[in-house]
Amino acid sequence: MILNYLSFTENNIDKTNKWVSLKEIPNGGMMFYPAFYKSSIVSLINTFGHDSSKLRKCGENLGGKEIKMGDIAFDFQVFPKVFCRVVIWEGDDEIDPSATILFDSSVQHIMHVESIIGLGGYIINKIINELGRD
């Protein structure tokens, strides 16, 4: 992933502050989204979907910045110019919990879609593993 980032990054790309899901990323995002959802997003929902406050300590420990979105959300700068956002909406008796990972739209000019998928899965796994460190 790091080698891909170093070789694919365009120098004149800046953060757009437009957040997109994997399915909005051209050249394969929509095609790969169902598998990404099953392998990564579902784990996020199962871990934090009924107690989003658990994400706070994990996000802070990993250097994330809490933002106002969903019930709880964190922004992470993964590499220079590569940003992602993890968002949790808690469930209750009537509504199922939900979660997503968003990327700054500039990521499509910085990484291949396969690397973006790997990055999203890596971030989610790091967050979940951080919960077990307590």
Coordinates of C-alpha atoms in Angstrom, one line a residue:
M1 CA 0.0 0.0 0.0
I2 CA 2.8 2.4 0.9
L3 CA 4.7 1.7 -2.4
N4 CA 1.4 2.2 -4.3
Y5 CA 0.8 5.5 -2.5
L6 CA 4.4 6.8 -3.2
S7 CA 4.3 5.8 -6.9
F8 CA 0.7 6.9 -7.7
T9 CA 0.3 10.2 -5.8
E10 CA 0.0 13.3 -7.9
N11 CA 1.9 16.2 -6.4
N12 CA -0.6 19.0 -7.1
I13 CA -3.6 17.3 -5.4
D14 CA -5.1 19.0 -2.3
K15 CA -7.8 17.9 0.1
T16 CA -11.2 18.7 -1.3
N17 CA -13.3 18.3 2.0
K18 CA -15.8 16.5 -0.1
W19 CA -16.4 13.1 1.6
V20 CA -17.3 10.1 -0.5
S21 CA -17.9 6.4 0.1
L22 CA -16.1 3.7 -1.7
K23 CA -19.0 3.2 -4.1
E24 CA -18.5 6.8 -5.3
I25 CA -14.9 6.3 -6.3
P26 CA -14.4 5.7 -10.0
N27 CA -12.8 2.7 -11.6
G28 CA -14.3 0.0 -9.4
G29 CA -15.5 1.4 -6.1
M30 CA -19.1 0.5 -6.8
M31 CA -18.2 -3.0 -7.9
F32 CA -16.1 -3.7 -4.8
Y33 CA -18.4 -2.1 -2.3
P34 CA -20.6 -5.1 -1.4
A35 CA -17.5 -7.2 -0.5
F36 CA -16.0 -4.3 1.4
Y37 CA -19.2 -3.7 3.3
K38 CA -19.3 -7.4 4.4
S39 CA -15.7 -7.7 5.3
S40 CA -15.2 -4.3 7.0
I41 CA -18.2 -2.2 7.6
V42 CA -20.2 -5.0 9.2
S43 CA -17.4 -5.5 11.8
L44 CA -17.6 -1.8 12.6
I45 CA -21.4 -2.0 13.1
N46 CA -21.1 -5.1 15.2
T47 CA -18.4 -3.6 17.4
F48 CA -19.7 0.0 17.9
G49 CA -23.3 0.0 16.6
H50 CA -25.0 -0.3 20.0
D51 CA -22.4 1.7 22.0
S52 CA -20.8 4.3 19.9
S53 CA -19.1 5.9 22.9
K54 CA -16.5 3.0 22.7
L55 CA -15.3 4.6 19.5
R56 CA -14.2 7.7 21.3
K57 CA -11.3 6.3 23.2
C58 CA -10.2 4.2 20.2
G59 CA -10.3 7.2 17.9
E60 CA -8.4 9.4 20.3
N61 CA -5.7 6.7 21.0
L62 CA -5.1 6.4 17.2
G63 CA -4.7 10.1 16.7
G64 CA -8.2 10.8 15.2
K65 CA -10.0 14.0 15.4
E66 CA -13.6 13.8 16.7
I67 CA -16.1 15.6 14.4
K68 CA -19.9 16.2 14.6
M69 CA -21.5 13.6 12.3
G70 CA -23.7 10.6 13.1
D71 CA -23.7 9.6 16.7
I72 CA -19.9 9.7 16.7
A73 CA -17.3 10.2 14.0
F74 CA -13.6 10.6 13.7
D75 CA -11.3 11.9 10.9
F76 CA -7.9 10.3 10.4
Q77 CA -5.0 11.5 8.3
V78 CA -3.5 8.2 7.2
F79 CA -0.8 9.5 4.9
P80 CA 0.1 13.0 3.7
K81 CA -2.9 14.0 1.6
V82 CA -4.9 10.9 2.5
F83 CA -7.9 11.4 4.8
C84 CA -10.7 9.1 6.0
R85 CA -13.7 9.5 8.2
V86 CA -15.3 6.7 10.3
V87 CA -19.0 7.4 11.2
I88 CA -21.3 5.4 13.5
W89 CA -25.1 5.7 13.9
E90 CA -26.3 3.8 16.9
G91 CA -29.2 1.4 16.7
D92 CA -32.0 0.9 19.1
D93 CA -35.1 -1.3 19.4
E94 CA -36.6 0.1 16.2
I95 CA -33.6 1.1 14.0
D96 CA -30.6 -1.0 13.1
P97 CA -27.2 0.5 13.7
S98 CA -25.2 1.8 10.7
A99 CA -21.7 2.8 10.0
T100 CA -19.6 4.0 7.1
I101 CA -16.1 4.9 6.2
L102 CA -15.7 7.9 3.9
F103 CA -12.7 9.2 2.1
D104 CA -11.8 12.7 0.9
S105 CA -12.6 12.6 -2.8
S106 CA -9.0 13.5 -3.7
V107 CA -8.0 10.0 -2.8
Q108 CA -9.0 8.8 -6.3
H109 CA -6.0 10.8 -7.6
I110 CA -3.7 9.5 -4.9
M111 CA -4.4 5.7 -4.6
H112 CA -5.7 2.9 -6.8
V113 CA -9.2 1.6 -5.7
E114 CA -7.7 -1.7 -4.5
S115 CA -5.4 0.3 -2.1
I116 CA -8.3 2.5 -1.0
I117 CA -10.2 -0.7 0.0
G118 CA -7.1 -2.1 1.8
L119 CA -6.7 1.2 3.6
G120 CA -10.4 1.3 4.7
G121 CA -10.1 -2.3 6.0
Y122 CA -6.8 -1.5 7.8
I123 CA -8.3 1.5 9.6
I124 CA -11.4 -0.4 10.7
N125 CA -9.2 -3.3 12.0
K126 CA -6.9 -0.8 13.9
I127 CA -9.9 0.8 15.5
I128 CA -11.5 -2.5 16.6
N129 CA -8.1 -3.9 17.8
E130 CA -7.6 -0.7 19.8
L131 CA -10.8 -1.5 21.7
G132 CA -9.3 -4.8 22.9
R133 CA -6.1 -3.1 24.2
D134 CA -7.9 -1.8 27.3

